mmCIF file of C-alpha atoms (C1' of nucleotides) in Angstrom:
data_model
loop_
_atom_site.group_PDB
_atom_site.id
_atom_site.type_symbol
_atom_site.label_atom_id
_atom_site.label_comp_id
_atom_site.label_asym_id
_atom_site.label_seq_id
_atom_site.Cartn_x
_atom_site.Cartn_y
_atom_site.Cartn_z
ATOM 1 C CA UNK A 1 4.115 -19.256 12.656
ATOM 2 C CA UNK A 2 4.463 -15.553 12.387
ATOM 3 C CA UNK A 3 4.648 -13.741 15.672
ATOM 4 C CA UNK A 4 7.706 -11.736 16.625
ATOM 5 C CA UNK A 5 10.018 -14.712 17.262
ATOM 6 C CA UNK A 6 9.043 -16.386 13.996
ATOM 7 C CA UNK A 7 9.524 -13.218 11.994
ATOM 8 C CA UNK A 8 12.893 -12.652 13.667
ATOM 9 C CA UNK A 9 13.965 -16.154 12.651
ATOM 10 C CA UNK A 10 12.831 -15.417 9.085
ATOM 11 C CA UNK A 11 14.830 -12.201 9.156
ATOM 12 C CA UNK A 12 17.980 -14.037 10.178
ATOM 13 C CA UNK A 13 17.295 -16.609 7.475
ATOM 14 C CA UNK A 14 17.010 -13.861 4.851
ATOM 15 C CA UNK A 15 20.265 -12.362 6.106
ATOM 16 C CA UNK A 16 22.197 -15.493 5.329
ATOM 17 C CA UNK A 17 20.495 -16.410 2.067
ATOM 18 C CA UNK A 18 19.277 -13.607 -0.185
ATOM 19 C CA UNK A 19 21.348 -10.475 0.477
ATOM 20 C CA UNK A 20 23.354 -8.823 -2.299
ATOM 21 C CA UNK A 21 22.092 -11.021 -5.097
ATOM 22 C CA UNK A 22 20.761 -9.340 -8.206
ATOM 23 C CA UNK A 23 17.045 -9.949 -8.787
ATOM 24 C CA UNK A 24 16.168 -10.902 -12.354
ATOM 25 C CA UNK A 25 12.545 -12.037 -12.106
ATOM 26 C CA UNK A 26 9.620 -11.082 -9.880
ATOM 27 C CA UNK A 27 6.412 -13.083 -9.802
ATOM 28 C CA UNK A 28 3.383 -11.976 -7.768
ATOM 29 C CA UNK A 29 0.548 -14.444 -8.359
ATOM 30 C CA UNK A 30 -1.652 -13.555 -5.376
ATOM 31 C CA UNK A 31 -3.209 -10.184 -5.985
ATOM 32 C CA UNK A 32 -5.158 -9.801 -2.767
ATOM 33 C CA UNK A 33 -2.045 -9.581 -0.576
ATOM 34 C CA UNK A 34 -0.467 -6.706 -2.508
ATOM 35 C CA UNK A 35 -0.498 -3.342 -0.740
ATOM 36 C CA UNK A 36 1.526 -1.719 -3.513
ATOM 37 C CA UNK A 37 0.692 -2.258 -7.177
ATOM 38 C CA UNK A 38 2.299 -5.159 -8.964
ATOM 39 C CA UNK A 39 4.154 -2.795 -11.278
ATOM 40 C CA UNK A 40 5.498 -0.727 -8.372
ATOM 41 C CA UNK A 41 6.842 -3.792 -6.609
ATOM 42 C CA UNK A 42 8.356 -5.114 -9.843
ATOM 43 C CA UNK A 43 9.939 -1.778 -10.697
ATOM 44 C CA UNK A 44 11.640 -1.540 -7.307
ATOM 45 C CA UNK A 45 12.918 -5.096 -7.231
ATOM 46 C CA UNK A 46 13.970 -5.930 -10.795
ATOM 47 C CA UNK A 47 17.714 -5.532 -11.448
ATOM 48 C CA UNK A 48 18.186 -4.488 -7.825
ATOM 49 C CA UNK A 49 19.562 -6.200 -4.724
ATOM 50 C CA UNK A 50 18.257 -6.681 -1.216
ATOM 51 C CA UNK A 51 21.026 -5.311 0.949
ATOM 52 C CA UNK A 52 19.817 -5.500 4.527
ATOM 53 C CA UNK A 53 16.979 -6.593 6.801
ATOM 54 C CA UNK A 54 14.930 -5.017 9.537
ATOM 55 C CA UNK A 55 11.954 -5.931 11.671
ATOM 56 C CA UNK A 56 9.324 -4.133 13.679
ATOM 57 C CA UNK A 57 6.982 -6.395 15.603
ATOM 58 C CA UNK A 58 5.580 -8.853 13.086
ATOM 59 C CA UNK A 59 6.657 -6.823 10.057
ATOM 60 C CA UNK A 60 9.751 -7.813 8.102
ATOM 61 C CA UNK A 61 11.599 -5.263 5.966
ATOM 62 C CA UNK A 62 14.043 -6.176 3.235
ATOM 63 C CA UNK A 63 16.042 -3.127 2.311
ATOM 64 C CA UNK A 64 16.370 -2.349 -1.416
ATOM 65 C CA UNK A 65 19.335 -0.147 -2.236
ATOM 66 C CA UNK A 66 19.380 2.748 0.206
ATOM 67 C CA UNK A 67 15.958 4.247 -0.321
ATOM 68 C CA UNK A 68 13.208 1.663 -0.222
ATOM 69 C CA UNK A 69 12.176 -1.475 1.625
ATOM 70 C CA UNK A 70 10.160 -4.489 0.650
ATOM 71 C CA UNK A 71 7.776 -5.031 3.559
ATOM 72 C CA UNK A 72 6.506 -8.554 4.204
ATOM 73 C CA UNK A 73 3.744 -9.344 6.666
ATOM 74 C CA UNK A 74 2.812 -12.981 7.095
ATOM 75 C CA UNK A 75 -0.741 -12.970 8.400
ATOM 76 C CA UNK A 76 -1.753 -16.182 10.152
ATOM 77 C CA UNK A 77 0.320 -18.414 7.924
ATOM 78 C CA UNK A 78 3.554 -17.679 6.204
ATOM 79 C CA UNK A 79 7.108 -18.697 5.612
ATOM 80 C CA UNK A 80 10.123 -17.839 3.519
ATOM 81 C CA UNK A 81 12.275 -20.232 1.555
ATOM 82 C CA UNK A 82 15.454 -19.935 -0.447
ATOM 83 C CA UNK A 83 16.026 -22.761 -2.899
ATOM 84 C CA UNK A 84 18.155 -23.644 -5.889
ATOM 85 C CA UNK A 85 15.904 -25.528 -8.250
ATOM 86 C CA UNK A 86 12.689 -24.077 -9.606
ATOM 87 C CA UNK A 87 11.138 -27.513 -9.416
ATOM 88 C CA UNK A 88 11.200 -27.118 -5.631
ATOM 89 C CA UNK A 89 8.976 -24.052 -5.673
ATOM 90 C CA UNK A 90 6.809 -24.289 -2.527
ATOM 91 C CA UNK A 91 3.056 -24.532 -2.737
ATOM 92 C CA UNK A 92 1.242 -21.265 -1.943
ATOM 93 C CA UNK A 93 4.097 -19.095 -3.115
ATOM 94 C CA UNK A 94 2.737 -15.545 -3.080
ATOM 95 C CA UNK A 95 5.947 -13.931 -4.287
ATOM 96 C CA UNK A 96 8.784 -15.552 -6.159
ATOM 97 C CA UNK A 97 12.091 -13.770 -6.754
ATOM 98 C CA UNK A 98 14.578 -15.239 -9.186
ATOM 99 C CA UNK A 99 18.215 -14.250 -8.726
ATOM 100 C CA UNK A 100 21.035 -13.863 -11.201
ATOM 101 C CA UNK A 101 22.720 -16.979 -9.814
ATOM 102 C CA UNK A 102 19.682 -19.052 -10.805
ATOM 103 C CA UNK A 103 18.407 -19.482 -7.242
ATOM 104 C CA UNK A 104 14.998 -18.453 -5.928
ATOM 105 C CA UNK A 105 13.288 -16.915 -2.935
ATOM 106 C CA UNK A 106 9.683 -17.668 -2.079
ATOM 107 C CA UNK A 107 7.306 -15.805 0.213
ATOM 108 C CA UNK A 108 4.783 -18.461 1.172
ATOM 109 C CA UNK A 109 1.316 -17.406 2.280
ATOM 110 C CA UNK A 110 -1.222 -20.202 2.554
ATOM 111 C CA UNK A 111 -4.226 -18.329 3.859
ATOM 112 C CA UNK A 112 -3.511 -15.159 1.885
ATOM 113 C CA UNK A 113 -3.892 -12.925 4.912
ATOM 114 C CA UNK A 114 -0.379 -11.538 4.532
ATOM 115 C CA UNK A 115 0.773 -8.303 2.903
ATOM 116 C CA UNK A 116 3.496 -7.128 0.557
ATOM 117 C CA UNK A 117 4.310 -3.451 0.234
ATOM 118 C CA UNK A 118 7.052 -1.124 -0.927
ATOM 119 C CA UNK A 119 7.870 1.130 2.013
ATOM 120 C CA UNK A 120 10.085 4.179 1.852
ATOM 121 C CA UNK A 121 10.705 4.950 5.478
ATOM 122 C CA UNK A 122 10.227 2.338 8.180
ATOM 123 C CA UNK A 123 9.576 4.840 10.943
ATOM 124 C CA UNK A 124 6.903 6.527 8.887
ATOM 125 C CA UNK A 125 5.301 3.183 8.105
ATOM 126 C CA UNK A 126 5.227 2.341 11.817
ATOM 127 C CA UNK A 127 3.627 5.703 12.525
ATOM 128 C CA UNK A 128 1.037 5.273 9.772
ATOM 129 C CA UNK A 129 0.088 1.846 11.046
ATOM 130 C CA UNK A 130 0.057 3.231 14.582
ATOM 131 C CA UNK A 131 2.229 0.365 15.757
ATOM 132 C CA UNK A 132 3.581 0.537 19.267
ATOM 133 C CA UNK A 133 7.261 0.010 20.073
ATOM 134 C CA UNK A 134 8.757 -3.366 19.166
ATOM 135 C CA UNK A 135 8.291 -5.800 22.028
ATOM 136 C CA UNK A 136 12.030 -6.455 22.291
ATOM 137 C CA UNK A 137 12.996 -2.783 22.244
ATOM 138 C CA UNK A 138 10.363 -1.248 24.482
ATOM 139 C CA UNK A 139 11.675 0.278 27.697
ATOM 140 C CA UNK A 140 10.406 -0.842 31.069
ATOM 141 C CA UNK A 141 8.980 2.559 31.867
ATOM 142 C CA UNK A 142 7.123 2.828 28.560
ATOM 143 C CA UNK A 143 5.654 -0.665 28.984
ATOM 144 C CA UNK A 144 4.248 0.162 32.426
ATOM 145 C CA UNK A 145 2.982 3.500 31.179
ATOM 146 C CA UNK A 146 1.185 1.985 28.188
ATOM 147 C CA UNK A 147 -0.514 -0.816 30.093
ATOM 148 C CA UNK A 148 -1.450 1.321 33.079
ATOM 149 C CA UNK A 149 -3.688 3.554 31.021
ATOM 150 C CA UNK A 150 -5.630 0.694 29.453
ATOM 151 C CA UNK A 151 -8.664 -1.197 30.609
ATOM 152 C CA UNK A 152 -10.026 -4.528 29.479
ATOM 153 C CA UNK A 153 -8.288 -7.887 29.634
ATOM 154 C CA UNK A 154 -4.564 -8.144 30.142
ATOM 155 C CA UNK A 155 -4.210 -10.580 27.253
ATOM 156 C CA UNK A 156 -5.990 -8.246 24.834
ATOM 157 C CA UNK A 157 -3.618 -5.449 25.788
ATOM 158 C CA UNK A 158 -0.527 -7.601 25.249
ATOM 159 C CA UNK A 159 -1.797 -8.540 21.802
ATOM 160 C CA UNK A 160 -2.754 -5.014 20.803
ATOM 161 C CA UNK A 161 -0.185 -3.991 18.193
ATOM 162 C CA UNK A 162 -0.871 -0.337 18.905
ATOM 163 C CA UNK A 163 0.500 -0.771 22.412
ATOM 164 C CA UNK A 164 3.300 -3.239 21.803
ATOM 165 C CA UNK A 165 4.225 -4.643 18.404
ATOM 166 C CA UNK A 166 5.052 -8.311 18.020
ATOM 167 C CA UNK A 167 3.113 -10.329 20.589
ATOM 168 C CA UNK A 168 0.323 -12.486 19.151
ATOM 169 C CA UNK A 169 -2.086 -15.075 20.469
ATOM 170 C CA UNK A 170 0.410 -17.847 21.189
ATOM 171 C CA UNK A 171 3.098 -15.778 22.857
ATOM 172 C CA UNK A 172 0.618 -13.715 24.854
ATOM 173 C CA UNK A 173 -0.522 -17.000 26.418
ATOM 174 C CA UNK A 174 3.088 -18.030 26.988
ATOM 175 C CA UNK A 175 4.023 -14.769 28.691
ATOM 176 C CA UNK A 176 0.988 -14.858 31.004
ATOM 177 C CA UNK A 177 1.684 -18.517 31.780
ATOM 178 C CA UNK A 178 5.174 -17.709 33.061
ATOM 179 C CA UNK A 179 4.074 -14.578 34.888
ATOM 180 C CA UNK A 180 1.303 -16.534 36.650
ATOM 181 C CA UNK A 181 -1.347 -14.095 35.453
ATOM 182 C CA UNK A 182 -4.781 -15.209 34.274
ATOM 183 C CA UNK A 183 -5.413 -14.071 30.649
ATOM 184 C CA UNK A 184 -8.836 -12.678 31.541
ATOM 185 C CA UNK A 185 -7.625 -10.655 34.488
ATOM 186 C CA UNK A 186 -8.579 -7.014 34.126
ATOM 187 C CA UNK A 187 -5.673 -4.664 33.697
ATOM 188 C CA UNK A 188 -7.116 -2.375 36.326
ATOM 189 C CA UNK A 189 -6.624 -5.161 38.861
ATOM 190 C CA UNK A 190 -2.965 -5.764 38.142
ATOM 191 C CA UNK A 191 -0.404 -4.142 40.405
ATOM 192 C CA UNK A 192 2.579 -2.245 39.063
ATOM 193 C CA UNK A 193 4.823 -4.919 40.534
ATOM 194 C CA UNK A 194 2.987 -7.558 38.494
ATOM 195 C CA UNK A 195 3.243 -5.398 35.368
ATOM 196 C CA UNK A 196 6.986 -5.325 35.902
ATOM 197 C CA UNK A 197 7.053 -9.083 36.072
ATOM 198 C CA UNK A 198 5.023 -9.263 32.853
ATOM 199 C CA UNK A 199 7.611 -7.062 31.203
ATOM 200 C CA UNK A 200 10.497 -9.276 32.313
ATOM 201 C CA UNK A 201 8.657 -12.420 31.227
ATOM 202 C CA UNK A 202 7.809 -10.935 27.868
ATOM 203 C CA UNK A 203 11.489 -10.343 27.147
ATOM 204 C CA UNK A 204 12.639 -13.728 28.369
ATOM 205 C CA UNK A 205 9.903 -15.652 26.550
ATOM 206 C CA UNK A 206 10.511 -13.865 23.245
ATOM 207 C CA UNK A 207 14.284 -14.216 23.484
ATOM 208 C CA UNK A 208 14.070 -17.876 24.455
ATOM 209 C CA UNK A 209 11.722 -18.506 21.536
ATOM 210 C CA UNK A 210 14.138 -16.873 19.105
ATOM 211 C CA UNK A 211 17.037 -18.924 20.488
ATOM 212 C CA UNK A 212 14.873 -22.003 19.939
ATOM 213 C CA UNK A 213 14.387 -20.922 16.305
ATOM 214 C CA UNK A 214 10.694 -20.519 17.172
ATOM 215 C CA UNK A 215 10.396 -24.325 17.204
ATOM 216 C CA UNK A 216 8.258 -25.511 20.140
ATOM 217 C CA UNK A 217 10.189 -28.811 20.392
ATOM 218 C CA UNK A 218 13.378 -26.887 21.017
ATOM 219 C CA UNK A 219 11.958 -24.767 23.803
ATOM 220 C CA UNK A 220 12.452 -25.494 27.501
ATOM 221 C CA UNK A 221 10.334 -28.305 28.942
ATOM 222 C CA UNK A 222 8.217 -25.996 31.047
ATOM 223 C CA UNK A 223 6.965 -24.026 28.052
ATOM 224 C CA UNK A 224 3.227 -23.980 27.396
ATOM 225 C CA UNK A 225 3.816 -24.058 23.630
ATOM 226 C CA UNK A 226 5.027 -27.621 23.833
ATOM 227 C CA UNK A 227 1.748 -28.843 25.281
ATOM 228 C CA UNK A 228 -0.783 -26.395 23.992
ATOM 229 C CA UNK A 229 -3.878 -28.527 24.413
ATOM 230 C CA UNK A 230 -6.666 -28.933 26.947
ATOM 231 C CA UNK A 231 -6.046 -31.230 29.929
ATOM 232 C CA UNK A 232 -2.291 -31.280 29.420
ATOM 233 C CA UNK A 233 -0.201 -31.197 32.564
ATOM 234 C CA UNK A 234 1.248 -27.811 33.499
ATOM 235 C CA UNK A 235 5.050 -27.918 33.276
ATOM 236 C CA UNK A 236 5.365 -25.389 36.087
ATOM 237 C CA UNK A 237 3.006 -26.592 38.821
ATOM 238 C CA UNK A 238 1.486 -29.871 37.608
ATOM 239 C CA UNK A 239 -1.954 -28.294 37.342
ATOM 240 C CA UNK A 240 -4.326 -28.800 34.462
ATOM 241 C CA UNK A 241 -4.132 -26.770 31.241
ATOM 242 C CA UNK A 242 -7.513 -25.379 30.262
ATOM 243 C CA UNK A 243 -8.876 -23.809 27.122
ATOM 244 C CA UNK A 244 -11.247 -20.896 26.906
ATOM 245 C CA UNK A 245 -11.975 -18.127 24.419
ATOM 246 C CA UNK A 246 -11.391 -14.418 24.132
ATOM 247 C CA UNK A 247 -12.705 -12.396 21.184
ATOM 248 C CA UNK A 248 -13.101 -15.600 19.233
ATOM 249 C CA UNK A 249 -9.492 -16.677 19.731
ATOM 250 C CA UNK A 250 -8.382 -19.680 21.745
ATOM 251 C CA UNK A 251 -6.787 -19.080 25.140
ATOM 252 C CA UNK A 252 -4.721 -21.722 26.941
ATOM 253 C CA UNK A 253 -3.766 -21.311 30.570
ATOM 254 C CA UNK A 254 -3.035 -23.250 33.736
ATOM 255 C CA UNK A 255 -6.078 -23.352 35.997
ATOM 256 C CA UNK A 256 -3.866 -23.759 39.060
ATOM 257 C CA UNK A 257 -1.070 -21.208 39.027
ATOM 258 C CA UNK A 258 -2.480 -18.385 36.868
ATOM 259 C CA UNK A 259 -4.648 -15.972 38.847
ATOM 260 C "C1'" DG B 1 -16.660 -33.591 6.567
ATOM 261 C "C1'" DG B 2 -16.754 -30.519 10.467
ATOM 262 C "C1'" DT B 3 -13.683 -27.768 13.021
ATOM 263 C "C1'" DA B 4 -9.957 -24.978 14.235
ATOM 264 C "C1'" DA B 5 -5.835 -22.255 13.204
ATOM 265 C "C1'" DT B 6 0.009 -18.158 15.044
ATOM 266 C "C1'" DG B 7 -3.374 -11.639 12.175
ATOM 267 C "C1'" DT B 8 -5.684 -7.515 10.972
ATOM 268 C "C1'" DT B 9 -9.426 -4.452 10.645
ATOM 269 C "C1'" DA B 10 -14.093 -2.303 9.647
ATOM 270 C "C1'" DG B 11 -17.892 -1.517 12.040
ATOM 271 C "C1'" DA B 12 -20.596 -2.374 16.251
ATOM 272 C "C1'" DC B 13 -20.719 -1.636 20.975
ATOM 273 C "C1'" DT B 14 -19.963 0.603 25.534
ATOM 274 C "C1'" DT C 1 -15.052 10.456 21.955
ATOM 275 C "C1'" DA C 2 -12.293 6.738 22.306
ATOM 276 C "C1'" DG C 3 -11.252 2.317 23.836
ATOM 277 C "C1'" DT C 4 -12.807 -2.444 23.287
ATOM 278 C "C1'" DC C 5 -14.969 -6.356 21.013
ATOM 279 C "C1'" DT C 6 -16.846 -9.214 17.052
ATOM 280 C "C1'" DA C 7 -17.041 -11.016 12.606
ATOM 281 C "C1'" DA C 8 -15.003 -11.713 8.339
ATOM 282 C "C1'" DC C 9 -11.398 -12.728 5.371
ATOM 283 C "C1'" DA C 10 -8.957 -17.738 2.763
ATOM 284 C "C1'" DT C 11 -7.094 -22.143 2.986
ATOM 285 C "C1'" DT C 12 -5.418 -26.307 4.830
ATOM 286 C "C1'" DA C 13 -4.759 -30.057 8.215
ATOM 287 C "C1'" DC C 14 -6.622 -33.108 11.393
#
DNA sequence: GGTAATGTTAGACT
DNA sequence: TAGTCTAACATTAC
């Protein structure tokens, strides 16, 4: 479930499992997700250690030594798993690292829409990809500034990685749900005061999701994620949850309290 | 067996 | 020109 909160949970997981272990084997069976050549990735990882982690939006960076990073992007499906016995290798493993201690690390990518790349400088990568500031680091002023100069639907703007990095389809819905803003409201019709509220809600939703380990069942009762289906009862106002579509993606919202 | 799914992006559209 | 939108990608789960 790889939006910002999911990737942050993966990052924390990597921090407590794979750091400072020497890599002995590197297997990359899914060619289409490689953004660096197989040999480049191998060369950087073999006999080296992952020493730190970083994240920008939905991109995870595993630092190799002090010069390079292994960038992982999950696409629509993805997970990471550290395990001790090779027999437990997860299905759809797109990268398998074997450590000196005999344990393994798998980058799982079912739909193969993810990416693996060796990245030298994170800031330069972010610039190249034209990613906006990370959703948890963006300043209030910058947020207002970015959204004020856009047109189109408010949900599209929240999901646009070039404005703000990290918010995807599910959490955009969640943020709008708590801010009481209809996903198909035009940005031009949203007051600055409402933009401020969106900013506050974005932070609280993302932080709450991370605290809940990105598991819907662990989130507060009034969260839309827990009942993300048509005709469910709204946890905030008792209204009816409806489903519509925007750019081919599903949109869930409360027909009563989101305007 | 049809349908839908958490992301990105090239190319079409406005 | 530049911002916005659509379709396509690949695979599984229900």
